[in-house]
Short mmCIF file of C-alpha atoms in Angstrom, two decimals:
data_model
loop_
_atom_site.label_atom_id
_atom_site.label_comp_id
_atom_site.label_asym_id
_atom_site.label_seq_id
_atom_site.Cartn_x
_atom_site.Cartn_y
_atom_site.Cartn_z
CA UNK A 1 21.45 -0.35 -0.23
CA UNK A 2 18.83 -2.47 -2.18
CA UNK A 3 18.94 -6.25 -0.08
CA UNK A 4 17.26 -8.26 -2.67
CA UNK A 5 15.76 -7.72 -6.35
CA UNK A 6 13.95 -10.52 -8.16
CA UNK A 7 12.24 -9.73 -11.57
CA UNK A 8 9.34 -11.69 -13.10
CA UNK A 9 6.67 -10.87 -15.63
CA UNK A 10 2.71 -10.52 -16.49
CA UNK A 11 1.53 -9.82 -19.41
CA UNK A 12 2.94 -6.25 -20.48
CA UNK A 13 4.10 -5.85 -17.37
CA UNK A 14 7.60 -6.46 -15.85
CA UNK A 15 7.69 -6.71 -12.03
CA UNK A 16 10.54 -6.06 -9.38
CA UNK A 17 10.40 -7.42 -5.88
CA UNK A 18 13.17 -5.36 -4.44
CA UNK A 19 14.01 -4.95 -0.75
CA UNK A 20 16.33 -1.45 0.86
CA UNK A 21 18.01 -1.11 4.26
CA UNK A 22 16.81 1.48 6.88
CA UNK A 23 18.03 4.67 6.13
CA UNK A 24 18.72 3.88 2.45
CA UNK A 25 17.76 5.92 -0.40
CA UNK A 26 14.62 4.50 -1.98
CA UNK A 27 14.66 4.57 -5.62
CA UNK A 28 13.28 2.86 -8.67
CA UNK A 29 14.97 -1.23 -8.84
CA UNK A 30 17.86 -0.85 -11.57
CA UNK A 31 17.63 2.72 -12.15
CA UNK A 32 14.71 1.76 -14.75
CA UNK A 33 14.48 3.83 -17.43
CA UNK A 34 10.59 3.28 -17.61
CA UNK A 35 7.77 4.84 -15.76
CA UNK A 36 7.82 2.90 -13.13
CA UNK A 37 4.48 2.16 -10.47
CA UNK A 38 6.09 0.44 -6.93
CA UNK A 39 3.73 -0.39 -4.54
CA UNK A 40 5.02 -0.99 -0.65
CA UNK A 41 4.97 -4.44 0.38
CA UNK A 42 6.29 -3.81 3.85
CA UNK A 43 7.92 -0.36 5.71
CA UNK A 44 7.71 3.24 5.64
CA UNK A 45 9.30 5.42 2.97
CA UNK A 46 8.94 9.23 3.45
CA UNK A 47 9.44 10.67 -0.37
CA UNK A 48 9.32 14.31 -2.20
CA UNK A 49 7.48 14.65 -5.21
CA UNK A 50 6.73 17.95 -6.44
CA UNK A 51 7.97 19.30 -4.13
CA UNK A 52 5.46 17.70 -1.62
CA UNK A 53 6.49 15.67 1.19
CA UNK A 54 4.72 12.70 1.45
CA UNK A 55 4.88 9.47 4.28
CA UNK A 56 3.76 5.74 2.65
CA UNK A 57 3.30 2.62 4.14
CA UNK A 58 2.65 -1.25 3.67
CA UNK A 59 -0.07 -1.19 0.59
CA UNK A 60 1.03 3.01 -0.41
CA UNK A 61 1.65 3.33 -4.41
CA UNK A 62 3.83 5.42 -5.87
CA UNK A 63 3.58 5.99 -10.19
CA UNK A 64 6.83 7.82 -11.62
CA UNK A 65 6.63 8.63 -15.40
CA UNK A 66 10.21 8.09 -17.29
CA UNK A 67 13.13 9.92 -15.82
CA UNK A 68 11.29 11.37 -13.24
CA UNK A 69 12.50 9.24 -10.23
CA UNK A 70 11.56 9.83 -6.48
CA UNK A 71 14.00 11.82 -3.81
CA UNK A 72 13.44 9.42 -1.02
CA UNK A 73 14.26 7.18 2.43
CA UNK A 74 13.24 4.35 3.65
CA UNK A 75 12.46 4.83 7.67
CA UNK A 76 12.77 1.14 8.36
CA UNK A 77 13.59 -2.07 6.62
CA UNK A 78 11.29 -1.67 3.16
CA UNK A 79 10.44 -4.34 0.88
CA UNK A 80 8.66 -3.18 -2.45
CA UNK A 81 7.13 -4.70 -5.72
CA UNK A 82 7.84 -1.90 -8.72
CA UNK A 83 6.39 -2.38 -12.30
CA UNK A 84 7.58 -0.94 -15.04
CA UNK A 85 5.07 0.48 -17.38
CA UNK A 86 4.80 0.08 -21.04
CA UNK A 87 4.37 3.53 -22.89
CA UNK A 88 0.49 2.75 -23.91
CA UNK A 89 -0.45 2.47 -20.39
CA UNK A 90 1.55 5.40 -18.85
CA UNK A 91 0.73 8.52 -16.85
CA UNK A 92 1.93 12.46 -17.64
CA UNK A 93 3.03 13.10 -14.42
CA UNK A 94 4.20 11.41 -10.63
CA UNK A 95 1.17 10.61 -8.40
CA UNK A 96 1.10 9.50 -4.87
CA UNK A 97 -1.50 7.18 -3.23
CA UNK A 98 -0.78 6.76 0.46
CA UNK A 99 -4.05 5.10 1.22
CA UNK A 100 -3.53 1.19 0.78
CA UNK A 101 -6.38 0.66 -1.62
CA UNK A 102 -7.95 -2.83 -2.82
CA UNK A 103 -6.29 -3.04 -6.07
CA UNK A 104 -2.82 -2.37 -4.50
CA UNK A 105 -3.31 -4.59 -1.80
CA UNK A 106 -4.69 -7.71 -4.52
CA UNK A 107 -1.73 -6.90 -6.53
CA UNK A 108 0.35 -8.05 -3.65
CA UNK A 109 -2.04 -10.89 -2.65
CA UNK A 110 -1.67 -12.42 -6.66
CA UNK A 111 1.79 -11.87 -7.02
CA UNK A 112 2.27 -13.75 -3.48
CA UNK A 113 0.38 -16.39 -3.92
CA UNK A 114 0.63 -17.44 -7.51
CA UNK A 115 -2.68 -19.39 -7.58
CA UNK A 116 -3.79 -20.19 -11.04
CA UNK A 117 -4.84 -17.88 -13.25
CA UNK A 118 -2.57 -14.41 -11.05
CA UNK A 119 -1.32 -13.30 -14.11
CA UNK A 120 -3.98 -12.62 -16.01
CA UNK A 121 -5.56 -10.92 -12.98
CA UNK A 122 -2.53 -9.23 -12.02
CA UNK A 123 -2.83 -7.70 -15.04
CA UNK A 124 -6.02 -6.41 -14.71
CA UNK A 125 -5.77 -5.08 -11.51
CA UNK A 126 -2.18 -2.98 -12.78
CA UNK A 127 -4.56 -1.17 -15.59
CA UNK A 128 -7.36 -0.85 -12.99
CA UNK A 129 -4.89 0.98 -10.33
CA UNK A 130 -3.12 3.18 -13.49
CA UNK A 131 -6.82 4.19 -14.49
CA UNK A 132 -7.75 4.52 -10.30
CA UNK A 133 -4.25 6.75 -10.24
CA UNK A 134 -5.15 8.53 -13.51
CA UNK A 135 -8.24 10.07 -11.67
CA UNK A 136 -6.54 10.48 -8.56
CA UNK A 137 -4.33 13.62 -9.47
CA UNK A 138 -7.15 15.41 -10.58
CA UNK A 139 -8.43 15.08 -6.86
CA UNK A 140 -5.37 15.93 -5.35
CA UNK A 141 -4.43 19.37 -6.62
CA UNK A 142 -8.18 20.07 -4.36
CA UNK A 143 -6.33 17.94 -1.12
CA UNK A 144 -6.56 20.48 1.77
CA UNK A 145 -3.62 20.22 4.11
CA UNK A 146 -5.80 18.98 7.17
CA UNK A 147 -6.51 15.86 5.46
CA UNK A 148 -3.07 14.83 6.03
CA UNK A 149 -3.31 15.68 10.09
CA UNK A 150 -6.67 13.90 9.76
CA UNK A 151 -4.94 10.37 8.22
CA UNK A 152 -1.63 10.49 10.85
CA UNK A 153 -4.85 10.46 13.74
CA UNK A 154 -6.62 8.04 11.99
CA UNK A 155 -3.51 5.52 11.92
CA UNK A 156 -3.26 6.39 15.78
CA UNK A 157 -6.48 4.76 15.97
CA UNK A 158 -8.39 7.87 16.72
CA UNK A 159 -12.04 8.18 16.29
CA UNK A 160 -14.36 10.70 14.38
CA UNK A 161 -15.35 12.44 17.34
CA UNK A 162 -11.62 12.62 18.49
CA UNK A 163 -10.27 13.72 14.49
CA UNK A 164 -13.04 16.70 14.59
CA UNK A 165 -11.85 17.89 17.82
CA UNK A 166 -8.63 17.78 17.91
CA UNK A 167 -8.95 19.62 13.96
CA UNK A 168 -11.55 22.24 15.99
CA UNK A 169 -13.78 21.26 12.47
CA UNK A 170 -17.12 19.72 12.27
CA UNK A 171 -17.29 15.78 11.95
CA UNK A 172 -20.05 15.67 9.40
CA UNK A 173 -17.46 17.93 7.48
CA UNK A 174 -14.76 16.16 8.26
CA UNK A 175 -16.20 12.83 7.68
CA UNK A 176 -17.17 14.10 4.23
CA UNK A 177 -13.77 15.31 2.95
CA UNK A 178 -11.80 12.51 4.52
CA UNK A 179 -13.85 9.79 2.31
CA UNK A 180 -13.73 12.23 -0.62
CA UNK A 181 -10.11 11.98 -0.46
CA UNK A 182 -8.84 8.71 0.92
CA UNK A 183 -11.82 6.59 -0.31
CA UNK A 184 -13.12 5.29 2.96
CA UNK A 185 -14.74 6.55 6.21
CA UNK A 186 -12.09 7.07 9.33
CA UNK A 187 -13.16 4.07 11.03
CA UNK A 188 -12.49 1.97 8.24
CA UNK A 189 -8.74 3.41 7.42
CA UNK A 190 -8.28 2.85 11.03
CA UNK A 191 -9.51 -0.73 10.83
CA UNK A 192 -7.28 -1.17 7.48
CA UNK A 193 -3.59 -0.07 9.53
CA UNK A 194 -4.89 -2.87 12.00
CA UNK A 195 -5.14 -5.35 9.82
CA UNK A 196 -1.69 -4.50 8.15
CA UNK A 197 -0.16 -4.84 11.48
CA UNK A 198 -1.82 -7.89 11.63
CA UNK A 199 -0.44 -9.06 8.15
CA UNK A 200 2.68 -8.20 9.23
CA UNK A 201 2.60 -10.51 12.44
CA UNK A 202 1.23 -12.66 10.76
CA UNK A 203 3.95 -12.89 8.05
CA UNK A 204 6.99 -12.61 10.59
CA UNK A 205 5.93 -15.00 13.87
CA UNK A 206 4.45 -17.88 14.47
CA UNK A 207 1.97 -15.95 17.24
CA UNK A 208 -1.46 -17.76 16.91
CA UNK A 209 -3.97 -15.99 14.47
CA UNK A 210 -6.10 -15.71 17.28
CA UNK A 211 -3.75 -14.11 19.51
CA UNK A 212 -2.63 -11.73 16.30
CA UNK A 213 -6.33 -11.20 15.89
CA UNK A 214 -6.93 -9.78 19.31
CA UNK A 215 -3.57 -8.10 19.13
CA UNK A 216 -5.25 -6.02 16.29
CA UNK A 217 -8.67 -5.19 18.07
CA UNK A 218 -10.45 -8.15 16.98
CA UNK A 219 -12.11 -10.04 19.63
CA UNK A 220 -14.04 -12.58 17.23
CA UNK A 221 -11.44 -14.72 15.46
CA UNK A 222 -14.11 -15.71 12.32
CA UNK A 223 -14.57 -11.23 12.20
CA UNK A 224 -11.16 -10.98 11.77
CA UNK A 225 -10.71 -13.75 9.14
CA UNK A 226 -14.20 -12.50 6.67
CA UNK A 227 -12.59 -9.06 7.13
CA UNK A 228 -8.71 -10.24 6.58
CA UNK A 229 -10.12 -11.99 3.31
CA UNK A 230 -12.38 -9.12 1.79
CA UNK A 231 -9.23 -6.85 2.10
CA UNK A 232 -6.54 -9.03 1.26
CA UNK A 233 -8.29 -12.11 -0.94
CA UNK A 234 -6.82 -14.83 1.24
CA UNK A 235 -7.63 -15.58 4.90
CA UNK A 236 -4.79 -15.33 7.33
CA UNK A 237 -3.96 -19.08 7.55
CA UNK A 238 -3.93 -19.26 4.07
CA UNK A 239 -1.67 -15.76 3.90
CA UNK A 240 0.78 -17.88 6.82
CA UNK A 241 0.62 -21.20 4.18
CA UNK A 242 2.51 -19.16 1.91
CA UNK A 243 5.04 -17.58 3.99
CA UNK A 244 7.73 -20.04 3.86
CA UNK A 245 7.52 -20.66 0.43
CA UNK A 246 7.56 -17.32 -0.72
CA UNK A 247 10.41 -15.86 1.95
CA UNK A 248 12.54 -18.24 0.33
CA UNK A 249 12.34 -16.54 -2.85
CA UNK A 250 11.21 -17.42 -6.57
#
């Protein structure tokens, strides 16, 4: 059951900030007939494309050309932003990015905030994730199936050492791969699922940012706020500023 769906626009681009009960079937916002790319704001989804099993999470993007939607549920309450994509910028075929990457996590940053100026970079980062998602499949048809084991014990805050081990593979060799394929070193996905935990506390209690900081591993409030910023463009008071006005809807 979709909760909420509010539509606005930049540029080419129409957006869809939809949210879906636990349990419920997760599916483009008003059956659109376009390729659609949806990026998680907040949840887990676990989804089937290609007949691939995949898990995403806050900041995971999803592309799914025209008629070609996802078989899907959500795992827990899941709020989304979905574009639909003009023909000119579309993809052949359904790709997956379960990493939450910098231009997925800016798109959700602009469209949040609204600061002068978001949609014209809002557009720009779309076309930059399309072109990032473009290159992606290529990569993935190579994905070996350990990578996936390797990501689950990175989220549990695992550490190289532990990853190698635990695969019975070497770390330079798994350190290698895992970067090849998700785009960043173990440590720093590890660090990244902190600081969306963080984002979410941030967003859903009034807990102090430095108690939210420490909550996430951070025992240096002015660490956690350069590091909240370079991943998310805003610095967590600002990111709180906006939480009233934006929960109440556009």
């Amino acid at each position: 059951m979709t909760v909420h769906d509010d539509a606005f626009s930049a540029g080419p681009f129409t957006f869809f900030a939809s949210g879906h009960e636990n349990d419920a079937r997760f599916a483009p916002p008003r059956g659109s007939a376009s390729a659609t790319l949806s990026i998680l704001r907040r949840g887990s989804v676990r989804v089937i494309i290609r007949g691939r099993e995949h898990r995403l999470k806050t900041g995971s993007a999803i592309y799914t050309p025209t008629g070609a939607h996802p078989r899907g549920v959500c795992l827990t309450a899941v709020e989304t932003l979905s574009i639909d994509i003009p023909p000119r910028y579309a993809l052949p075929e359904a790709v997956v990015e379960r990493t939450a990457r910098a231009w997925a996590l800016n798109v959700l940053a602009e469209t949040q905030l609204q600061q002068p100026g978001w949609t014209l970079v809002v557009e720009g980062l779309v076309v930059s994730g399309l072109g990032y998602l473009a290159r992606m499949s290529e990569r993935e048809e190579r994905r070996p199936s350990w990578v996936d084991d390797a990501v689950s014990l990175a989220r549990q805050q695992r550490s190289l050492r532990d990853v190698a081990a635990i695969l019975g593979m070497h770390p330079s060799h798994v350190a290698r791969s895992f970067r090849a394929f998700e785009g960043v070193s173990i440590g720093e996905y590890a660090r990244r699922c902190r600081l969306e935990l963080a984002r979410s506390a941030l967003r859903q209690s009034d807990t102090p940012i430095a108690d939210v900081a420490a909550s996430a591993g951070f025992c240096d409030q002015s660490h956690f706020t350069r590091v909240f910023r370079r991943l998310f463009g805003v610095t967590p008071a600002e990111f709180r500023r906006t939480r009233s006005r934006n929960d109440g809807g556009r």
